[in-house]
PDB file of C-alpha atoms in Angstrom:
ATOM      1  CA  MET A   1    -178.678 -48.445-153.391  1.00 43.00           C
ATOM      2  CA  LYS A   2    -176.148 -48.779-150.581  1.00 39.00           C
ATOM      3  CA  HIS A   3    -174.945 -45.249-151.277  1.00 42.00           C
ATOM      4  CA  SER A   4    -178.488 -43.826-151.030  1.00 43.00           C
ATOM      5  CA  ARG A   5    -179.178 -45.704-147.808  1.00 39.00           C
ATOM      6  CA  PHE A   6    -175.913 -44.465-146.313  1.00 36.00           C
ATOM      7  CA  VAL A   7    -176.677 -40.846-147.238  1.00 39.00           C
ATOM      8  CA  ALA A   8    -180.191 -41.085-145.777  1.00 39.00           C
ATOM      9  CA  THR A   9    -178.813 -42.551-142.555  1.00 36.00           C
ATOM     10  CA  LEU A  10    -176.173 -39.842-142.343  1.00 40.00           C
ATOM     11  CA  VAL A  11    -178.724 -37.045-142.794  1.00 42.00           C
ATOM     12  CA  LEU A  12    -181.085 -38.598-140.237  1.00 38.00           C
ATOM     13  CA  THR A  13    -178.257 -38.941-137.720  1.00 39.00           C
ATOM     14  CA  LEU A  14    -177.312 -35.304-138.155  1.00 44.00           C
ATOM     15  CA  LEU A  15    -180.901 -34.126-137.746  1.00 40.00           C
ATOM     16  CA  VAL A  16    -181.427 -36.184-134.610  1.00 37.00           C
ATOM     17  CA  GLY A  17    -178.135 -34.965-133.190  1.00 43.00           C
ATOM     18  CA  ALA A  18    -179.034 -31.356-133.883  1.00 43.00           C
ATOM     19  CA  ALA A  19    -182.471 -31.733-132.314  1.00 40.00           C
ATOM     20  CA  GLY A  20    -181.061 -33.209-129.119  1.00 44.00           C
ATOM     21  CA  CYS A  21    -178.288 -30.647-128.666  1.00 58.00           C
ATOM     22  CA  VAL A  22    -178.936 -27.452-126.721  1.00 73.00           C
ATOM     23  CA  THR A  23    -176.215 -24.845-127.182  1.00 83.00           C
ATOM     24  CA  PRO A  24    -175.660 -22.712-124.070  1.00 90.00           C
ATOM     25  CA  HIS A  25    -175.885 -18.935-124.284  1.00 96.00           C
ATOM     26  CA  VAL A  26    -172.853 -16.952-123.136  1.00 97.00           C
ATOM     27  CA  SER A  27    -172.232 -13.591-121.488  1.00 96.00           C
ATOM     28  CA  LEU A  28    -169.411 -11.195-122.295  1.00 96.00           C
ATOM     29  CA  ALA A  29    -169.760  -9.454-118.926  1.00 95.00           C
ATOM     30  CA  GLU A  30    -166.605  -8.974-116.913  1.00 95.00           C
ATOM     31  CA  GLY A  31    -166.229  -9.141-113.145  1.00 95.00           C
ATOM     32  CA  PRO A  32    -165.046 -11.663-110.542  1.00 96.00           C
ATOM     33  CA  ARG A  33    -165.902 -15.373-110.720  1.00 96.00           C
ATOM     34  CA  GLU A  34    -166.081 -18.060-108.049  1.00 96.00           C
ATOM     35  CA  TYR A  35    -164.728 -20.954-110.069  1.00 98.00           C
ATOM     36  CA  VAL A  36    -162.753 -23.879-108.679  1.00 98.00           C
ATOM     37  CA  ALA A  37    -160.389 -26.062-110.718  1.00 98.00           C
ATOM     38  CA  THR A  38    -163.019 -28.752-111.358  1.00 98.00           C
ATOM     39  CA  ASP A  39    -165.272 -26.210-113.094  1.00 98.00           C
ATOM     40  CA  TYR A  40    -162.869 -25.908-116.019  1.00 98.00           C
ATOM     41  CA  GLU A  41    -164.303 -28.714-118.185  1.00 98.00           C
ATOM     42  CA  GLY A  42    -167.804 -27.274-117.980  1.00 98.00           C
ATOM     43  CA  VAL A  43    -166.617 -23.756-118.797  1.00 98.00           C
ATOM     44  CA  LEU A  44    -164.565 -25.117-121.719  1.00 98.00           C
ATOM     45  CA  ARG A  45    -167.683 -26.819-123.147  1.00 98.00           C
ATOM     46  CA  LYS A  46    -169.689 -23.616-122.741  1.00 98.00           C
ATOM     47  CA  TRP A  47    -167.212 -21.574-124.777  1.00 98.00           C
ATOM     48  CA  THR A  48    -166.404 -24.220-127.444  1.00 98.00           C
ATOM     49  CA  ARG A  49    -168.212 -24.808-130.743  1.00 98.00           C
ATOM     50  CA  THR A  50    -167.750 -27.386-133.526  1.00 97.00           C
ATOM     51  CA  GLU A  51    -169.116 -27.375-137.064  1.00 96.00           C
ATOM     52  CA  ASP A  52    -168.672 -29.704-140.058  1.00 94.00           C
ATOM     53  CA  LEU A  53    -168.626 -28.728-143.710  1.00 92.00           C
ATOM     54  CA  PHE A  54    -169.165 -31.719-145.961  1.00 81.00           C
ATOM     55  CA  ALA A  55    -170.645 -32.793-149.288  1.00 69.00           C
ATOM     56  CA  VAL A  56    -173.242 -35.487-148.636  1.00 62.00           C
ATOM     57  CA  SER A  57    -173.376 -36.400-152.330  1.00 60.00           C
ATOM     58  CA  GLU A  58    -169.635 -37.084-152.344  1.00 62.00           C
ATOM     59  CA  LEU A  59    -169.444 -38.338-148.740  1.00 67.00           C
ATOM     60  CA  GLU A  60    -166.516 -35.983-148.245  1.00 80.00           C
ATOM     61  CA  ASN A  61    -165.695 -33.918-145.200  1.00 87.00           C
ATOM     62  CA  TYR A  62    -164.208 -30.628-146.388  1.00 92.00           C
ATOM     63  CA  LEU A  63    -163.649 -29.147-142.953  1.00 95.00           C
ATOM     64  CA  THR A  64    -164.331 -29.829-139.292  1.00 96.00           C
ATOM     65  CA  ALA A  65    -163.601 -26.767-137.180  1.00 97.00           C
ATOM     66  CA  THR A  66    -163.593 -26.643-133.392  1.00 98.00           C
ATOM     67  CA  ALA A  67    -162.966 -23.342-131.637  1.00 98.00           C
ATOM     68  CA  THR A  68    -162.894 -22.022-128.089  1.00 98.00           C
ATOM     69  CA  PHE A  69    -163.494 -18.325-127.560  1.00 98.00           C
ATOM     70  CA  GLU A  70    -160.985 -17.265-124.915  1.00 98.00           C
ATOM     71  CA  SER A  71    -163.328 -14.837-123.193  1.00 98.00           C
ATOM     72  CA  TRP A  72    -163.008 -13.156-119.797  1.00 98.00           C
ATOM     73  CA  ASP A  73    -165.146 -15.907-118.273  1.00 98.00           C
ATOM     74  CA  PHE A  74    -163.174 -18.712-119.927  1.00 98.00           C
ATOM     75  CA  ARG A  75    -159.789 -17.259-118.972  1.00 98.00           C
ATOM     76  CA  TRP A  76    -160.791 -16.925-115.337  1.00 98.00           C
ATOM     77  CA  ALA A  77    -161.619 -20.650-115.194  1.00 98.00           C
ATOM     78  CA  TYR A  78    -158.443 -21.471-117.145  1.00 98.00           C
ATOM     79  CA  VAL A  79    -156.239 -19.633-114.665  1.00 98.00           C
ATOM     80  CA  VAL A  80    -157.940 -21.275-111.680  1.00 98.00           C
ATOM     81  CA  ARG A  81    -157.285 -24.711-113.205  1.00 98.00           C
ATOM     82  CA  TYR A  82    -153.693 -23.787-114.139  1.00 98.00           C
ATOM     83  CA  VAL A  83    -152.942 -22.491-110.637  1.00 98.00           C
ATOM     84  CA  GLN A  84    -154.224 -25.729-109.137  1.00 97.00           C
ATOM     85  CA  ASP A  85    -152.299 -27.957-111.565  1.00 98.00           C
ATOM     86  CA  TYR A  86    -148.997 -26.102-111.212  1.00 97.00           C
ATOM     87  CA  ARG A  87    -149.380 -25.321-107.512  1.00 97.00           C
ATOM     88  CA  LEU A  88    -148.737 -21.605-107.916  1.00 97.00           C
ATOM     89  CA  THR A  89    -148.547 -19.250-104.957  1.00 97.00           C
ATOM     90  CA  ILE A  90    -151.227 -16.653-104.215  1.00 95.00           C
ATOM     91  CA  ASP A  91    -148.982 -13.895-105.539  1.00 97.00           C
ATOM     92  CA  GLN A  92    -148.262 -15.842-108.740  1.00 97.00           C
ATOM     93  CA  ARG A  93    -151.971 -16.484-109.199  1.00 97.00           C
ATOM     94  CA  LYS A  94    -152.785 -12.789-108.854  1.00 97.00           C
ATOM     95  CA  LYS A  95    -150.199 -11.739-111.432  1.00 97.00           C
ATOM     96  CA  LEU A  96    -151.198 -14.461-113.892  1.00 98.00           C
ATOM     97  CA  LEU A  97    -154.899 -13.629-113.575  1.00 97.00           C
ATOM     98  CA  GLU A  98    -154.304  -9.906-114.063  1.00 97.00           C
ATOM     99  CA  ARG A  99    -152.114 -10.464-117.117  1.00 97.00           C
ATOM    100  CA  THR A 100    -154.484 -13.000-118.656  1.00 97.00           C
ATOM    101  CA  LEU A 101    -157.622 -10.919-118.168  1.00 97.00           C
ATOM    102  CA  GLU A 102    -155.906  -7.826-119.529  1.00 96.00           C
ATOM    103  CA  GLU A 103    -155.348  -9.704-122.803  1.00 96.00           C
ATOM    104  CA  THR A 104    -159.125  -9.912-123.275  1.00 96.00           C
ATOM    105  CA  ARG A 105    -159.223  -6.104-123.226  1.00 94.00           C
ATOM    106  CA  GLN A 106    -156.689  -5.958-126.054  1.00 94.00           C
ATOM    107  CA  ARG A 107    -158.193  -8.410-128.558  1.00 97.00           C
ATOM    108  CA  HIS A 108    -160.669 -11.228-129.196  1.00 98.00           C
ATOM    109  CA  GLN A 109    -158.814 -14.554-129.247  1.00 98.00           C
ATOM    110  CA  PHE A 110    -159.886 -18.031-130.372  1.00 98.00           C
ATOM    111  CA  PHE A 111    -158.128 -21.384-129.963  1.00 98.00           C
ATOM    112  CA  VAL A 112    -158.940 -23.309-133.162  1.00 98.00           C
ATOM    113  CA  ALA A 113    -158.366 -26.902-134.326  1.00 98.00           C
ATOM    114  CA  LEU A 114    -159.076 -28.030-137.905  1.00 97.00           C
ATOM    115  CA  TYR A 115    -159.162 -31.232-139.892  1.00 94.00           C
ATOM    116  CA  GLY A 116    -160.738 -32.509-143.094  1.00 90.00           C
ATOM    117  CA  GLY A 117    -159.944 -32.073-146.778  1.00 84.00           C
ATOM    118  CA  GLU A 118    -156.305 -31.734-147.765  1.00 86.00           C
ATOM    119  CA  ARG A 119    -154.205 -30.952-144.713  1.00 90.00           C
ATOM    120  CA  ARG A 120    -151.818 -28.635-146.560  1.00 89.00           C
ATOM    121  CA  PHE A 121    -154.693 -26.351-147.543  1.00 93.00           C
ATOM    122  CA  ASN A 122    -155.944 -26.062-143.964  1.00 95.00           C
ATOM    123  CA  ASP A 123    -152.922 -24.029-142.870  1.00 96.00           C
ATOM    124  CA  LEU A 124    -154.556 -20.666-142.172  1.00 97.00           C
ATOM    125  CA  THR A 125    -151.166 -18.918-142.051  1.00 96.00           C
ATOM    126  CA  LYS A 126    -150.383 -19.693-145.721  1.00 95.00           C
ATOM    127  CA  PRO A 127    -151.413 -17.510-148.698  1.00 93.00           C
ATOM    128  CA  ASN A 128    -152.784 -20.600-150.485  1.00 93.00           C
ATOM    129  CA  SER A 129    -155.003 -21.674-147.579  1.00 96.00           C
ATOM    130  CA  ALA A 130    -158.402 -22.990-148.660  1.00 95.00           C
ATOM    131  CA  TRP A 131    -160.083 -20.860-145.991  1.00 97.00           C
ATOM    132  CA  ILE A 132    -160.491 -17.209-145.105  1.00 97.00           C
ATOM    133  CA  VAL A 133    -161.493 -16.542-141.502  1.00 98.00           C
ATOM    134  CA  ARG A 134    -163.661 -13.666-140.312  1.00 98.00           C
ATOM    135  CA  LEU A 135    -165.122 -12.568-136.982  1.00 98.00           C
ATOM    136  CA  ILE A 136    -168.829 -11.861-137.528  1.00 98.00           C
ATOM    137  CA  ASP A 137    -171.948 -10.873-135.620  1.00 98.00           C
ATOM    138  CA  ASP A 138    -175.642 -10.480-136.393  1.00 97.00           C
ATOM    139  CA  THR A 139    -175.416  -6.674-136.730  1.00 97.00           C
ATOM    140  CA  GLY A 140    -173.357  -7.027-139.910  1.00 96.00           C
ATOM    141  CA  ASN A 141    -169.849  -6.681-138.484  1.00 97.00           C
ATOM    142  CA  GLU A 142    -167.201  -8.668-140.368  1.00 98.00           C
ATOM    143  CA  THR A 143    -163.573  -8.405-139.269  1.00 98.00           C
ATOM    144  CA  ALA A 144    -160.353  -9.971-140.561  1.00 98.00           C
ATOM    145  CA  PRO A 145    -157.792 -11.374-138.115  1.00 98.00           C
ATOM    146  CA  GLU A 146    -154.920  -9.182-137.005  1.00 97.00           C
ATOM    147  CA  GLU A 147    -152.822 -12.278-136.276  1.00 98.00           C
ATOM    148  CA  ILE A 148    -152.965 -16.042-136.876  1.00 98.00           C
ATOM    149  CA  THR A 149    -150.391 -18.196-135.103  1.00 98.00           C
ATOM    150  CA  ALA A 150    -149.948 -21.865-135.996  1.00 97.00           C
ATOM    151  CA  ILE A 151    -149.528 -24.308-133.105  1.00 96.00           C
ATOM    152  CA  THR A 152    -147.078 -26.611-134.847  1.00 92.00           C
ATOM    153  CA  LYS A 153    -146.137 -28.653-131.787  1.00 92.00           C
ATOM    154  CA  PRO A 154    -148.932 -28.691-129.205  1.00 94.00           C
ATOM    155  CA  THR A 155    -147.641 -29.013-125.663  1.00 94.00           C
ATOM    156  CA  ALA A 156    -148.989 -31.310-122.964  1.00 94.00           C
ATOM    157  CA  LEU A 157    -150.739 -28.249-121.547  1.00 95.00           C
ATOM    158  CA  GLU A 158    -152.569 -27.508-124.809  1.00 96.00           C
ATOM    159  CA  ARG A 159    -153.544 -31.136-125.343  1.00 96.00           C
ATOM    160  CA  THR A 160    -154.895 -31.365-121.795  1.00 97.00           C
ATOM    161  CA  TYR A 161    -156.678 -28.022-121.578  1.00 98.00           C
ATOM    162  CA  PHE A 162    -158.034 -28.287-125.146  1.00 98.00           C
ATOM    163  CA  PRO A 163    -158.578 -32.076-125.440  1.00 97.00           C
ATOM    164  CA  TYR A 164    -160.020 -31.822-128.950  1.00 97.00           C
ATOM    165  CA  MET A 165    -156.502 -30.839-130.107  1.00 97.00           C
ATOM    166  CA  THR A 166    -155.487 -34.316-131.315  1.00 94.00           C
ATOM    167  CA  VAL A 167    -152.598 -35.368-133.565  1.00 92.00           C
ATOM    168  CA  HIS A 168    -155.011 -35.397-136.509  1.00 92.00           C
ATOM    169  CA  ARG A 169    -155.812 -31.710-136.185  1.00 96.00           C
ATOM    170  CA  GLN A 170    -154.001 -28.488-137.018  1.00 97.00           C
ATOM    171  CA  GLY A 171    -154.084 -25.914-134.242  1.00 97.00           C
ATOM    172  CA  PHE A 172    -154.101 -22.121-134.385  1.00 98.00           C
ATOM    173  CA  ARG A 173    -154.604 -19.116-132.177  1.00 98.00           C
ATOM    174  CA  ILE A 174    -156.551 -16.477-134.079  1.00 98.00           C
ATOM    175  CA  ARG A 175    -156.633 -12.919-132.746  1.00 98.00           C
ATOM    176  CA  PHE A 176    -159.053 -10.238-133.895  1.00 98.00           C
ATOM    177  CA  PRO A 177    -159.036  -6.548-133.022  1.00 98.00           C
ATOM    178  CA  ARG A 178    -161.682  -5.393-130.550  1.00 97.00           C
ATOM    179  CA  SER A 179    -162.617  -2.326-132.594  1.00 96.00           C
ATOM    180  CA  THR A 180    -162.250  -0.860-136.056  1.00 93.00           C
ATOM    181  CA  PRO A 181    -159.974   2.107-136.844  1.00 92.00           C
ATOM    182  CA  GLU A 182    -163.110   4.261-136.494  1.00 93.00           C
ATOM    183  CA  GLY A 183    -163.598   2.994-132.928  1.00 94.00           C
ATOM    184  CA  ARG A 184    -166.602   0.730-133.644  1.00 95.00           C
ATOM    185  CA  PRO A 185    -166.577  -2.532-131.629  1.00 97.00           C
ATOM    186  CA  THR A 186    -166.037  -5.599-133.824  1.00 98.00           C
ATOM    187  CA  ILE A 187    -168.577  -7.442-131.650  1.00 98.00           C
ATOM    188  CA  SER A 188    -171.450  -5.038-131.229  1.00 97.00           C
ATOM    189  CA  PRO A 189    -172.831  -4.515-127.685  1.00 95.00           C
ATOM    190  CA  GLN A 190    -176.255  -5.056-129.308  1.00 96.00           C
ATOM    191  CA  ALA A 191    -175.267  -8.355-130.971  1.00 97.00           C
ATOM    192  CA  LYS A 192    -177.507 -11.343-130.258  1.00 97.00           C
ATOM    193  CA  TRP A 193    -174.770 -13.635-131.514  1.00 98.00           C
ATOM    194  CA  PHE A 194    -171.187 -13.525-132.735  1.00 98.00           C
ATOM    195  CA  GLY A 195    -168.929 -16.121-134.276  1.00 98.00           C
ATOM    196  CA  ILE A 196    -166.193 -16.985-136.725  1.00 98.00           C
ATOM    197  CA  ARG A 197    -166.736 -17.905-140.352  1.00 98.00           C
ATOM    198  CA  PHE A 198    -164.532 -20.136-142.503  1.00 98.00           C
ATOM    199  CA  ALA A 199    -165.205 -19.416-146.176  1.00 97.00           C
ATOM    200  CA  GLY A 200    -163.692 -20.798-149.353  1.00 96.00           C
ATOM    201  CA  ALA A 201    -164.380 -22.327-152.758  1.00 93.00           C
ATOM    202  CA  GLN A 202    -165.831 -25.474-151.134  1.00 91.00           C
ATOM    203  CA  GLY A 203    -168.376 -23.574-149.050  1.00 93.00           C
ATOM    204  CA  ASN A 204    -168.532 -21.829-145.724  1.00 95.00           C
ATOM    205  CA  SER A 205    -169.015 -22.815-142.101  1.00 96.00           C
ATOM    206  CA  GLU A 206    -169.949 -20.617-139.133  1.00 97.00           C
ATOM    207  CA  LEU A 207    -169.275 -21.299-135.450  1.00 98.00           C
ATOM    208  CA  VAL A 208    -171.732 -19.213-133.449  1.00 98.00           C
ATOM    209  CA  TRP A 209    -172.013 -18.124-129.815  1.00 98.00           C
ATOM    210  CA  GLN A 210    -175.496 -16.926-128.782  1.00 98.00           C
ATOM    211  CA  VAL A 211    -175.325 -14.011-126.334  1.00 97.00           C
ATOM    212  CA  GLU A 212    -177.415 -13.814-123.177  1.00 92.00           C
ATOM    213  CA  GLU A 213    -179.891 -10.948-123.375  1.00 80.00           C
ATOM    214  CA  THR A 214    -179.783  -9.981-119.714  1.00 57.00           C
ATOM    215  CA  GLY A 215    -178.163 -10.886-116.422  1.00 45.00           C
ATOM    216  CA  PRO A 216    -174.564 -11.331-115.275  1.00 42.00           C
ATOM    217  CA  ALA A 217    -172.314 -14.071-116.561  1.00 40.00           C
ATOM    218  CA  GLU A 218    -172.526 -17.429-114.864  1.00 40.00           C
ATOM    219  CA  GLY A 219    -170.214 -17.567-111.856  1.00 40.00           C
ATOM    220  CA  THR A 220    -170.286 -13.814-111.175  1.00 40.00           C
ATOM    221  CA  ASN A 221    -170.098 -12.952-107.501  1.00 40.00           C
ATOM    222  CA  ALA A 222    -173.267 -10.966-106.764  1.00 33.00           C
ATOM    223  CA  ALA A 223    -171.545  -9.250-103.838  1.00 33.00           C
ATOM    224  CA  GLU A 224    -168.975  -7.721-106.158  1.00 36.00           C
ATOM    225  CA  PRO A 225    -170.337  -5.848-109.182  1.00 32.00           C
ATOM    226  CA  ALA A 226    -168.841  -6.653-112.545  1.00 36.00           C
ATOM    227  CA  SER A 227    -166.307  -4.161-113.871  1.00 35.00           C
ATOM    228  CA  PRO A 228    -167.489  -2.095-116.851  1.00 34.00           C
ATOM    229  CA  ALA A 229    -165.888  -3.094-120.136  1.00 36.00           C
ATOM    230  CA  PRO A 230    -163.183  -0.646-121.270  1.00 37.00           C
ATOM    231  CA  PRO A 231    -163.445   1.101-124.627  1.00 34.00           C
ATOM    232  CA  PRO A 232    -162.446  -1.404-127.334  1.00 35.00           C
ATOM    233  CA  GLN A 233    -159.594  -0.878-129.810  1.00 35.00           C
ATOM    234  CA  THR A 234    -159.166  -2.495-133.284  1.00 34.00           C
ATOM    235  CA  THR A 235    -158.194  -2.737-136.918  1.00 33.00           C
ATOM    236  CA  THR A 236    -159.015  -4.913-139.867  1.00 34.00           C
ATOM    237  CA  ALA A 237    -156.161  -6.819-141.467  1.00 38.00           C
ATOM    238  CA  GLY A 238    -155.614  -9.342-144.239  1.00 41.00           C
ATOM    239  CA  ARG A 239    -156.158 -13.119-144.247  1.00 43.00           C
TER     240      ARG A 239
END
């Protein structure tokens, strides 16, 4: 009886939480932003998603995944915050911003933190990992990572700028190619949403970013038109 009541309460809590949560749409448009250092937390929330995969009948959490898509928009806010925190010069800021934004033209990158289930099977860099990760969108694209890097010892910077990266979580940076060998973008320009999927024997979980249909990205300076996105480049690799 207690078990049934607990399950019912859990389901109700999840439904209420889902009903009261509005997920912001995002824009992949490039171009200048007018962020200040205090905008970082809001931009981080906009580009971060969390999903849980659990068995209600067994009251077991198989996987909780939190991921931040390190987009053009996100990286601009990140650099502004970093420059303020580390008191960089104007010249240092310019070089850091240029280098950081150029990385978005090379690949799609996600900062990911996982917990739940058996910790040893959550290591995405191992052949025996419980999870396979794919970049997906609503047009049918599905792309394997070109690189997964484990964050074995998170720095003070990573713990501060990605506060969900606690000692209980395993961190990774997952990089996907921007286009297939045939030159097709891995996130279609026509996509209404894109995301990353964790799939395995215990189920699958998708973290999704809804794409704005029209208009420039939030923070774009109307006086300076956004730069056109360069032709993407990509491949599909293994796990």
